[in-house]
Short mmCIF file of C-alpha atoms in Angstrom, two decimals:
data_model
loop_
_atom_site.label_atom_id
_atom_site.label_comp_id
_atom_site.label_asym_id
_atom_site.label_seq_id
_atom_site.Cartn_x
_atom_site.Cartn_y
_atom_site.Cartn_z
CA MET B 1 0.00 0.00 0.00
CA LYS B 2 1.16 3.51 -0.73
CA ALA B 3 0.28 7.13 -1.25
CA GLU B 4 1.76 9.16 -4.05
CA LEU B 5 2.11 12.91 -4.56
CA GLN B 6 3.17 14.10 -8.01
CA ASN B 7 4.12 17.75 -8.54
CA VAL B 8 1.65 18.86 -5.87
CA THR B 9 1.17 22.58 -5.34
CA LYS B 10 -1.17 24.14 -2.79
CA ARG B 11 -1.76 27.87 -2.43
CA TYR B 12 -3.74 29.98 -0.02
CA GLY B 13 -4.35 33.21 -1.87
CA GLN B 14 -1.02 34.25 -3.38
CA THR B 15 1.03 32.20 -0.91
CA ALA B 16 2.30 28.80 -2.09
CA VAL B 17 2.41 26.56 0.99
CA LEU B 18 3.53 23.54 -1.03
CA GLU B 19 5.14 23.80 -4.42
CA ASN B 20 5.95 20.93 -6.83
CA ILE B 21 6.04 18.26 -4.10
CA SER B 22 6.64 14.73 -5.36
CA LYS B 23 6.90 11.81 -2.94
CA THR B 24 5.81 8.21 -2.61
CA LEU B 25 4.84 7.13 0.89
CA THR B 26 5.32 3.50 1.84
CA GLY B 27 6.08 2.05 5.25
CA THR B 28 6.69 4.75 7.84
CA THR B 29 7.48 8.32 6.83
CA LEU B 30 8.45 10.87 9.47
CA LEU B 31 7.48 14.36 8.32
CA THR B 32 9.08 17.29 10.11
CA GLY B 33 9.90 20.92 9.53
CA PRO B 34 9.27 24.38 10.96
CA SER B 35 5.73 25.52 11.71
CA GLY B 36 3.86 26.96 8.74
CA ARG B 37 5.69 24.93 6.10
CA GLY B 38 2.71 22.85 4.98
CA LYS B 39 2.86 19.65 7.04
CA THR B 40 -0.79 19.72 8.10
CA THR B 41 -1.83 20.95 4.66
CA LEU B 42 -0.06 17.97 3.14
CA ALA B 43 -1.96 15.66 5.51
CA ARG B 44 -5.26 17.28 4.53
CA LEU B 45 -4.40 16.75 0.85
CA LEU B 46 -3.64 13.07 1.42
CA LEU B 47 -6.91 12.64 3.29
CA GLY B 48 -8.91 14.34 0.52
CA LEU B 49 -10.00 17.17 2.82
CA GLU B 50 -8.43 19.68 0.44
CA LYS B 51 -7.61 19.59 -3.24
CA PRO B 52 -4.23 20.54 -4.68
CA ASP B 53 -4.01 23.59 -6.94
CA GLY B 54 -1.69 21.59 -9.16
CA GLY B 55 -0.42 18.04 -9.44
CA THR B 56 -2.04 14.83 -8.25
CA VAL B 57 -2.52 12.96 -4.99
CA LYS B 58 -3.21 9.22 -5.17
CA THR B 59 -3.82 6.91 -2.24
CA ASP B 60 -4.47 3.19 -2.05
CA GLY B 61 -7.45 1.96 -0.07
CA ARG B 62 -8.94 3.44 3.07
CA LEU B 63 -7.28 6.04 5.27
CA SER B 64 -7.57 7.01 8.91
CA ALA B 65 -6.18 10.01 10.74
CA LEU B 66 -5.32 11.57 14.03
CA PHE B 67 -5.52 15.36 13.78
CA GLN B 68 -3.76 17.92 15.96
CA GLU B 69 -7.03 18.38 17.82
CA ASP B 70 -8.61 15.22 19.24
CA ARG B 71 -12.07 15.43 17.58
CA LEU B 72 -13.78 13.00 19.93
CA CYS B 73 -17.54 12.77 20.51
CA GLY B 74 -17.70 14.30 23.98
CA GLN B 75 -20.84 12.50 25.11
CA LEU B 76 -19.49 9.03 24.18
CA SER B 77 -17.14 6.99 26.34
CA ALA B 78 -13.56 6.22 25.32
CA VAL B 79 -14.63 2.73 24.24
CA GLU B 80 -17.61 4.07 22.27
CA ASN B 81 -15.42 6.65 20.50
CA VAL B 82 -13.09 3.93 19.23
CA ALA B 83 -15.95 1.54 18.44
CA LEU B 84 -17.41 4.16 16.06
CA VAL B 85 -14.74 3.38 13.45
CA LEU B 86 -14.84 -0.41 13.73
CA GLY B 87 -17.95 -1.30 11.76
CA LYS B 88 -21.35 -2.71 12.65
CA ARG B 89 -20.39 -5.09 15.45
CA PRO B 90 -17.32 -3.79 17.22
CA ASP B 91 -15.72 -5.98 19.86
CA LYS B 92 -15.92 -3.59 22.81
CA ALA B 93 -13.96 -5.98 25.04
CA GLN B 94 -11.08 -5.84 22.53
CA VAL B 95 -11.35 -2.04 22.37
CA SER B 96 -11.15 -1.93 26.17
CA GLN B 97 -8.00 -4.11 26.06
CA GLU B 98 -6.38 -1.84 23.48
CA LEU B 99 -7.16 1.29 25.49
CA SER B 100 -5.89 -0.40 28.66
CA ALA B 101 -2.64 -1.17 26.81
CA LEU B 102 -2.37 2.58 26.23
CA GLY B 103 -2.67 3.16 29.98
CA LEU B 104 -6.33 4.04 30.43
CA GLY B 105 -7.91 2.61 33.59
CA LYS B 106 -11.34 0.99 33.89
CA GLU B 107 -12.90 4.24 35.11
CA GLU B 108 -11.56 6.23 32.13
CA LEU B 109 -12.86 3.65 29.64
CA GLN B 110 -16.48 4.43 30.56
CA LYS B 111 -16.27 8.18 31.20
CA PRO B 112 -17.70 10.55 28.61
CA ALA B 113 -14.75 11.78 26.55
CA ARG B 114 -15.43 15.38 27.58
CA LEU B 115 -14.43 14.41 31.15
CA LEU B 116 -11.09 12.84 30.21
CA SER B 117 -7.79 14.65 30.67
CA GLY B 118 -5.95 15.96 27.62
CA GLY B 119 -3.52 13.04 27.62
CA GLN B 120 -6.34 10.51 27.95
CA LYS B 121 -8.21 12.11 25.05
CA ARG B 122 -5.05 11.99 22.96
CA ARG B 123 -4.64 8.25 23.57
CA VAL B 124 -8.30 7.57 22.71
CA SER B 125 -7.84 9.54 19.47
CA LEU B 126 -4.68 7.58 18.71
CA ALA B 127 -6.48 4.28 19.30
CA ARG B 128 -9.32 5.34 17.03
CA ALA B 129 -6.91 6.21 14.20
CA MET B 130 -4.75 3.12 14.56
CA LEU B 131 -7.56 0.58 15.06
CA ALA B 132 -9.70 1.79 12.15
CA PRO B 133 -9.59 -0.63 9.21
CA ALA B 134 -7.29 1.46 7.03
CA ASP B 135 -4.49 0.92 4.51
CA GLY B 136 -2.84 4.23 5.38
CA VAL B 137 -2.69 6.27 8.57
CA VAL B 138 -1.87 9.96 9.01
CA LEU B 139 -0.85 10.97 12.54
CA ASP B 140 -0.39 14.70 13.16
CA GLU B 141 1.58 15.25 16.40
CA PRO B 142 0.22 11.99 17.88
CA PHE B 143 2.08 12.06 21.21
CA LYS B 144 1.73 15.73 22.16
CA GLY B 145 0.59 16.32 25.71
CA LEU B 146 1.58 12.87 26.98
CA ASP B 147 3.86 12.46 29.98
CA GLU B 148 6.99 10.41 29.38
CA ALA B 149 5.59 7.09 30.66
CA ALA B 150 2.37 7.43 28.64
CA ARG B 151 4.36 8.54 25.58
CA LYS B 152 6.61 5.46 25.72
CA LYS B 153 3.58 3.15 25.93
CA ALA B 154 1.86 4.97 23.07
CA VAL B 155 4.96 4.86 20.84
CA LEU B 156 5.44 1.11 21.33
CA TRP B 157 1.71 0.45 20.87
CA THR B 158 1.62 2.53 17.66
CA LYS B 159 4.66 0.80 16.16
CA GLN B 160 3.08 -2.60 16.80
CA ARG B 161 -0.18 -1.63 15.09
CA ALA B 162 1.37 0.12 12.09
CA ALA B 163 2.55 -3.09 10.43
CA GLY B 164 1.24 -3.77 6.94
CA ARG B 165 0.23 -0.25 6.00
CA TRP B 166 1.81 3.10 5.30
CA LEU B 167 2.08 5.60 8.10
CA LEU B 168 2.76 9.34 7.89
CA LEU B 169 3.84 10.64 11.29
CA ILE B 170 3.99 14.44 11.42
CA THR B 171 6.10 15.68 14.31
CA HIS B 172 8.21 18.44 15.80
CA ASP B 173 9.50 16.14 18.54
CA PRO B 174 13.05 14.82 18.06
CA ARG B 175 12.12 11.83 20.26
CA ASP B 176 9.69 10.66 17.58
CA LEU B 177 12.45 10.77 14.99
CA ALA B 178 14.62 8.61 17.25
CA ASP B 179 11.83 6.19 18.23
CA PHE B 180 10.49 5.36 14.76
CA GLU B 181 12.30 3.73 11.89
CA GLY B 182 11.34 5.06 8.50
CA SER B 183 12.19 7.61 5.91
CA LEU B 184 12.70 11.17 7.12
CA TRP B 185 11.02 13.92 5.12
CA GLN B 186 11.78 17.49 6.06
CA LEU B 187 9.64 20.26 4.65
CA SER B 188 11.58 23.49 4.36
CA GLY B 189 8.97 25.56 2.56
CA LYS B 190 10.89 25.58 -0.70
CA ASN B 191 10.57 23.20 -3.60
CA GLU B 192 11.13 19.80 -2.07
#
């Protein structure tokens, strides 16, 4: 499975955020670069949430994503939020096990998401993105707001569940670059 960008350009008004970007994404790709250089825009293009002004974006199969903001349904529990992406008959016991592996306790599994801490919400969002039946996954700053112990669990858990599909991990954190094996892609804001 892969995603492919060919001569992709994206402008907002007169400002070119991405210009003539060509890249094939397979396996794990670590995308980094200064703020405002088009990392999140690139993710939105891959996900079909925006259209390029030039060039083409092609992706194989289904995609899932973790955005910079958690985008959970506040009235649903952690388990219910993850179950939403799993089809008609989700195995809620399995979802509970996965969330427990990410460090959520029994009490947090049943709380409405709006009552969870920021780090707990982040892990629920990560579980939802990684457990969705998808051929490609886009993670935008997936470990932000996690303490070191929770971050280590989440990194290991994510690496284990990424097998067999392409993963784009957008990050500013040098620890992510050290913790994940994959190709490094640095956006500088100039023609890549």
